[in-house]
Amino acid sequence: MTRILQISDTHIVAPGSLYYGKVDTRAALRMAIERINHDLERIGPIDYVIVSGDLVEHGKPEEYAAFKATMADLKLPYLALPGNHDCRETMRKSFADQDWMPEDGPIQWVREFEDFCLVGLDTSVTDAPHGQLTKAGLAFLSETMQRLNGKPLMIILHHPPIRMGIRPMDDINLIEAERFKTLVASYKGPCKICCGHVHQLVTSRFAEADLIIAPGVSHGVTLELREDVPYSFTIENGGMLLHDYRDGFQSIQIPVAPASPSIPFS
Ligand SMILES: [Fe+2]
Ligand SMILES: [Fe+2]
């Protein structure tokens, strides 16, 4: 059985600094990696860890270097997608040594397993916070769907194509998603869409597919469902998602913070 672990929105900043002067995002990522490595015997094997965008805060080379140095402790291979805080070309250069990084165009990739197929799509738009799929990205998805012919399909992208109620995030979600919606609706097999960007665990539906938004690792966009309240963030415990395909796609949240040792029921 294939297992994918999704980490999202790590927002790594330059060494020696804190996110908004408040959050040690690198320490949170380190804690997440320790949790994965520690739990691996119980929850593994895991085929890939996916980082679903906003790897770093400002798209700077030194931030990607810090991200990679931290991830070096992970005992698993990982793939990544850009979010709105990433810089596509700086990210490309920083991960040029990885076989999943395309030499040009959108940062997108596909991994096919026995039980399902995983497609990562690039929704980042240069110098803009919202997301948009390019023609090349939609063609890549369409060709993959045709080839798969109904095999269970998991699509990972940073920006959710839904509005979930936090108004400032709904304003910068995936825009012009009609073609994406048509493709997903027309797919013959089970489909699950996994997103990031909102830093809150949300489950929903999109074009008859299951959709989940992963929590952040270190902080959340404030769960503020009132209109016209200033945009803010909260320091959170953080979580990750473990995905597999059983009777259908399943996603389990794993907190970033360590759990207590196991305590027998008897
Ligand atoms: Fe983010
Ligand atoms: Fe984002």
Short mmCIF file of C-alpha atoms and ligand atoms in Angstrom, two decimals:
data_model
loop_
_atom_site.label_atom_id
_atom_site.label_comp_id
_atom_site.label_asym_id
_atom_site.label_seq_id
_atom_site.Cartn_x
_atom_site.Cartn_y
_atom_site.Cartn_z
CA MET A 1 0.00 0.00 0.00
CA THR A 2 1.36 3.39 -1.00
CA ARG A 3 1.54 6.05 1.70
CA ILE A 4 2.14 9.75 1.17
CA LEU A 5 2.82 12.18 3.98
CA GLN A 6 1.92 15.81 3.27
CA ILE A 7 3.63 18.71 5.00
CA SER A 8 2.52 22.19 4.08
CA ASP A 9 3.46 25.83 4.51
CA THR A 10 6.76 25.56 6.33
CA HIS A 11 7.58 29.27 5.65
CA ILE A 12 11.28 28.94 6.45
CA VAL A 13 13.07 32.28 6.96
CA ALA A 14 16.77 33.14 6.83
CA PRO A 15 18.92 31.60 9.57
CA GLY A 16 18.94 33.74 12.70
CA SER A 17 15.55 35.34 12.05
CA LEU A 18 11.99 34.48 13.05
CA TYR A 19 8.79 34.54 10.99
CA TYR A 20 7.31 38.01 11.68
CA GLY A 21 9.78 38.20 14.54
CA LYS A 22 7.64 35.66 16.43
CA VAL A 23 7.80 32.11 15.10
CA ASP A 24 10.78 29.79 14.78
CA THR A 25 9.52 28.02 11.66
CA ARG A 26 12.74 26.07 11.26
CA ALA A 27 12.41 24.62 14.78
CA ALA A 28 8.83 23.60 13.95
CA LEU A 29 9.96 21.83 10.77
CA ARG A 30 12.71 20.13 12.75
CA MET A 31 10.08 18.92 15.24
CA ALA A 32 7.89 17.64 12.37
CA ILE A 33 10.82 15.69 10.93
CA GLU A 34 11.64 14.22 14.34
CA ARG A 35 8.01 13.13 14.68
CA ILE A 36 8.01 11.48 11.24
CA ASN A 37 11.32 9.70 11.84
CA HIS A 38 10.13 8.58 15.28
CA ASP A 39 6.73 7.31 14.09
CA LEU A 40 8.01 5.69 10.91
CA GLU A 41 8.16 2.18 12.34
CA ARG A 42 4.45 2.38 13.31
CA ILE A 43 3.02 4.27 10.34
CA GLY A 44 5.41 3.38 7.51
CA PRO A 45 6.65 2.53 5.07
CA ILE A 46 6.02 5.94 3.52
CA ASP A 47 6.79 6.31 -0.17
CA TYR A 48 7.15 10.07 -0.33
CA VAL A 49 6.81 13.17 1.77
CA ILE A 50 5.17 15.99 -0.20
CA VAL A 51 5.70 19.63 0.73
CA SER A 52 2.68 21.45 -0.72
CA GLY A 53 4.02 24.96 -1.10
CA ASP A 54 5.17 28.01 0.84
CA LEU A 55 8.38 26.18 1.62
CA VAL A 56 9.95 29.53 2.47
CA GLU A 57 8.69 33.00 3.31
CA HIS A 58 10.40 35.31 0.80
CA GLY A 59 11.60 33.02 -2.01
CA LYS A 60 15.28 33.75 -1.18
CA PRO A 61 18.21 31.35 -1.91
CA GLU A 62 19.35 31.39 1.73
CA GLU A 63 15.85 30.38 2.85
CA TYR A 64 15.81 27.42 0.44
CA ALA A 65 19.30 26.46 1.66
CA ALA A 66 17.99 26.48 5.26
CA PHE A 67 14.93 24.46 4.20
CA LYS A 68 17.10 21.84 2.48
CA ALA A 69 19.55 21.67 5.37
CA THR A 70 16.66 21.03 7.79
CA MET A 71 15.02 18.45 5.52
CA ALA A 72 18.33 16.58 5.25
CA ASP A 73 17.43 14.90 8.58
CA LEU A 74 14.28 13.36 7.07
CA LYS A 75 14.75 9.64 6.47
CA LEU A 76 12.44 9.70 3.45
CA PRO A 77 12.50 11.09 -0.11
CA TYR A 78 10.48 14.26 -0.64
CA LEU A 79 8.92 16.19 -3.49
CA ALA A 80 7.79 19.82 -3.36
CA LEU A 81 5.52 22.31 -5.10
CA PRO A 82 5.68 26.11 -4.99
CA GLY A 83 3.18 28.29 -3.16
CA ASN A 84 2.67 32.04 -3.33
CA HIS A 85 5.58 32.74 -0.96
CA ASP A 86 7.99 30.74 -3.14
CA CYS A 87 9.90 32.10 -6.11
CA ARG A 88 9.62 29.54 -8.91
CA GLU A 89 13.03 30.24 -10.49
CA THR A 90 14.93 30.46 -7.19
CA MET A 91 13.23 27.24 -6.10
CA ARG A 92 14.16 25.61 -9.41
CA LYS A 93 17.84 26.53 -8.95
CA SER A 94 17.80 25.44 -5.32
CA PHE A 95 16.41 21.98 -6.18
CA ALA A 96 18.20 21.52 -9.52
CA ASP A 97 19.85 18.40 -8.06
CA GLN A 98 16.45 16.69 -7.57
CA ASP A 99 15.04 14.39 -10.25
CA TRP A 100 11.50 15.79 -9.76
CA MET A 101 12.47 19.38 -10.63
CA PRO A 102 11.67 20.29 -14.28
CA GLU A 103 14.31 22.33 -16.16
CA ASP A 104 11.71 24.93 -17.16
CA GLY A 105 7.99 25.68 -17.05
CA PRO A 106 5.64 24.93 -14.14
CA ILE A 107 7.07 22.92 -11.24
CA GLN A 108 4.89 19.85 -11.68
CA TRP A 109 5.49 16.11 -11.48
CA VAL A 110 3.75 12.77 -11.48
CA ARG A 111 4.44 9.58 -9.54
CA GLU A 112 2.54 6.43 -10.40
CA PHE A 113 2.13 3.61 -7.88
CA GLU A 114 0.36 0.27 -8.03
CA ASP A 115 -2.73 1.53 -6.18
CA PHE A 116 -2.97 5.20 -7.19
CA CYS A 117 -1.30 8.02 -9.06
CA LEU A 118 -0.03 11.23 -7.52
CA VAL A 119 0.12 14.46 -9.56
CA GLY A 120 1.62 17.69 -8.24
CA LEU A 121 0.57 20.94 -9.94
CA ASP A 122 2.12 24.40 -9.80
CA THR A 123 -0.46 27.10 -8.99
CA SER A 124 2.00 29.89 -8.15
CA VAL A 125 1.73 33.21 -9.97
CA THR A 126 4.80 35.45 -10.06
CA ASP A 127 4.50 38.35 -7.57
CA ALA A 128 0.86 37.57 -6.74
CA PRO A 129 -0.69 35.85 -3.71
CA HIS A 130 -3.55 34.07 -5.52
CA GLY A 131 -3.18 30.85 -7.47
CA GLN A 132 -3.80 29.98 -11.08
CA LEU A 133 -3.16 26.90 -13.21
CA THR A 134 -1.38 27.55 -16.50
CA LYS A 135 -2.40 26.04 -19.84
CA ALA A 136 0.68 23.82 -19.57
CA GLY A 137 -0.41 22.66 -16.10
CA LEU A 138 -3.96 21.88 -17.23
CA ALA A 139 -2.63 20.02 -20.31
CA PHE A 140 -0.30 18.01 -18.06
CA LEU A 141 -3.24 17.04 -15.84
CA SER A 142 -5.49 16.24 -18.79
CA GLU A 143 -2.85 14.00 -20.45
CA THR A 144 -2.18 12.22 -17.16
CA MET A 145 -5.90 11.63 -16.61
CA GLN A 146 -6.30 10.15 -20.09
CA ARG A 147 -3.38 7.80 -19.57
CA LEU A 148 -4.62 6.66 -16.15
CA ASN A 149 -8.04 5.76 -17.44
CA GLY A 150 -9.86 5.85 -14.09
CA LYS A 151 -7.09 4.69 -11.74
CA PRO A 152 -7.42 6.43 -8.33
CA LEU A 153 -5.84 9.85 -8.61
CA MET A 154 -4.50 12.22 -5.96
CA ILE A 155 -3.87 15.82 -7.07
CA ILE A 156 -1.71 18.04 -4.87
CA LEU A 157 -1.59 21.81 -5.31
CA HIS A 158 -0.97 24.77 -3.03
CA HIS A 159 -4.02 26.98 -3.59
CA PRO A 160 -7.45 25.47 -2.80
CA PRO A 161 -10.05 25.87 -5.54
CA ILE A 162 -12.74 26.47 -2.88
CA ARG A 163 -13.75 29.26 -0.52
CA MET A 164 -13.63 27.99 3.07
CA GLY A 165 -14.74 31.05 5.04
CA ILE A 166 -11.57 32.89 6.10
CA ARG A 167 -12.29 35.90 3.92
CA PRO A 168 -8.73 37.13 3.14
CA MET A 169 -7.73 33.59 2.13
CA ASP A 170 -10.83 33.15 -0.01
CA ASP A 171 -9.73 36.28 -1.89
CA ILE A 172 -6.40 34.66 -2.81
CA ASN A 173 -7.44 31.07 -3.55
CA LEU A 174 -7.22 29.35 -6.96
CA ILE A 175 -8.82 31.69 -9.48
CA GLU A 176 -10.32 30.85 -12.87
CA ALA A 177 -10.64 27.20 -11.84
CA GLU A 178 -13.45 26.34 -14.31
CA ARG A 179 -11.28 24.22 -16.64
CA PHE A 180 -9.76 22.45 -13.62
CA LYS A 181 -13.28 21.80 -12.31
CA THR A 182 -14.40 20.37 -15.66
CA LEU A 183 -11.38 18.05 -15.80
CA VAL A 184 -11.90 16.77 -12.25
CA ALA A 185 -15.65 16.29 -12.82
CA SER A 186 -15.03 14.31 -15.99
CA TYR A 187 -12.46 11.95 -14.45
CA LYS A 188 -13.73 8.36 -14.49
CA GLY A 189 -12.12 7.15 -11.26
CA PRO A 190 -11.80 8.21 -7.59
CA CYS A 191 -10.06 11.56 -7.19
CA LYS A 192 -8.79 13.40 -4.13
CA ILE A 193 -7.45 16.96 -4.10
CA CYS A 194 -4.93 17.93 -1.39
CA CYS A 195 -4.06 21.58 -0.82
CA GLY A 196 -2.19 23.89 1.55
CA HIS A 197 -2.15 27.71 1.77
CA VAL A 198 -4.86 28.15 4.45
CA HIS A 199 -2.84 26.65 7.36
CA GLN A 200 -6.02 25.03 8.73
CA LEU A 201 -7.36 21.49 8.43
CA VAL A 202 -10.43 21.68 6.18
CA THR A 203 -12.31 18.93 4.36
CA SER A 204 -14.70 19.67 1.52
CA ARG A 205 -15.76 18.56 -1.97
CA PHE A 206 -14.86 19.98 -5.36
CA ALA A 207 -16.33 18.76 -8.65
CA GLU A 208 -17.46 15.53 -6.97
CA ALA A 209 -13.94 14.85 -5.67
CA ASP A 210 -12.91 14.80 -2.00
CA LEU A 211 -10.80 17.80 -1.03
CA ILE A 212 -8.60 18.36 2.00
CA ILE A 213 -6.54 21.36 3.09
CA ALA A 214 -3.54 20.54 5.29
CA PRO A 215 -2.78 22.42 8.51
CA GLY A 216 0.47 24.38 8.71
CA VAL A 217 3.54 23.16 10.58
CA SER A 218 4.04 26.12 12.92
CA HIS A 219 1.24 28.65 12.58
CA GLY A 220 -2.28 29.09 11.27
CA VAL A 221 -4.04 31.85 9.39
CA THR A 222 -6.36 32.95 12.23
CA LEU A 223 -9.60 30.99 12.12
CA GLU A 224 -11.60 34.20 11.79
CA LEU A 225 -14.95 33.66 10.10
CA ARG A 226 -16.33 37.18 10.62
CA GLU A 227 -16.31 39.63 7.72
CA ASP A 228 -13.90 42.57 7.53
CA VAL A 229 -11.66 41.69 10.45
CA PRO A 230 -7.91 42.35 9.96
CA TYR A 231 -5.87 39.49 8.55
CA SER A 232 -3.67 37.81 11.17
CA PHE A 233 -2.03 34.57 12.18
CA THR A 234 -1.93 32.42 15.28
CA ILE A 235 0.90 30.27 16.58
CA GLU A 236 -0.44 26.71 16.43
CA ASN A 237 0.71 23.23 17.34
CA GLY A 238 0.77 22.25 13.66
CA GLY A 239 0.01 19.03 11.85
CA MET A 240 0.71 16.85 8.82
CA LEU A 241 -1.48 14.52 6.76
CA LEU A 242 -0.88 10.84 6.03
CA HIS A 243 -2.70 9.79 2.83
CA ASP A 244 -3.37 6.32 1.44
CA TYR A 245 -5.98 4.47 -0.60
CA ARG A 246 -8.06 1.78 1.13
CA ASP A 247 -11.81 1.55 0.40
CA GLY A 248 -11.25 5.07 -0.91
CA PHE A 249 -8.72 7.82 -0.24
CA GLN A 250 -8.09 8.30 3.47
CA SER A 251 -6.22 11.11 5.25
CA ILE A 252 -5.07 11.01 8.89
CA GLN A 253 -3.78 14.05 10.73
CA ILE A 254 -0.50 13.60 12.62
CA PRO A 255 0.37 16.42 15.03
CA VAL A 256 3.82 17.98 14.75
CA ALA A 257 4.44 17.88 18.50
CA PRO A 258 5.67 14.59 19.97
CA ALA A 259 3.10 12.26 21.56
CA SER A 260 3.56 10.61 24.93
CA PRO A 261 4.98 7.08 24.93
CA SER A 262 2.28 4.46 24.17
CA ILE A 263 0.28 3.53 27.30
CA PRO A 264 -1.25 0.00 27.32
CA PHE A 265 -5.06 -0.21 27.73
CA SER A 266 -4.72 -3.27 29.95
FE FE B 1 1.34 29.57 3.72
FE FE B 2 0.14 30.25 0.52
#
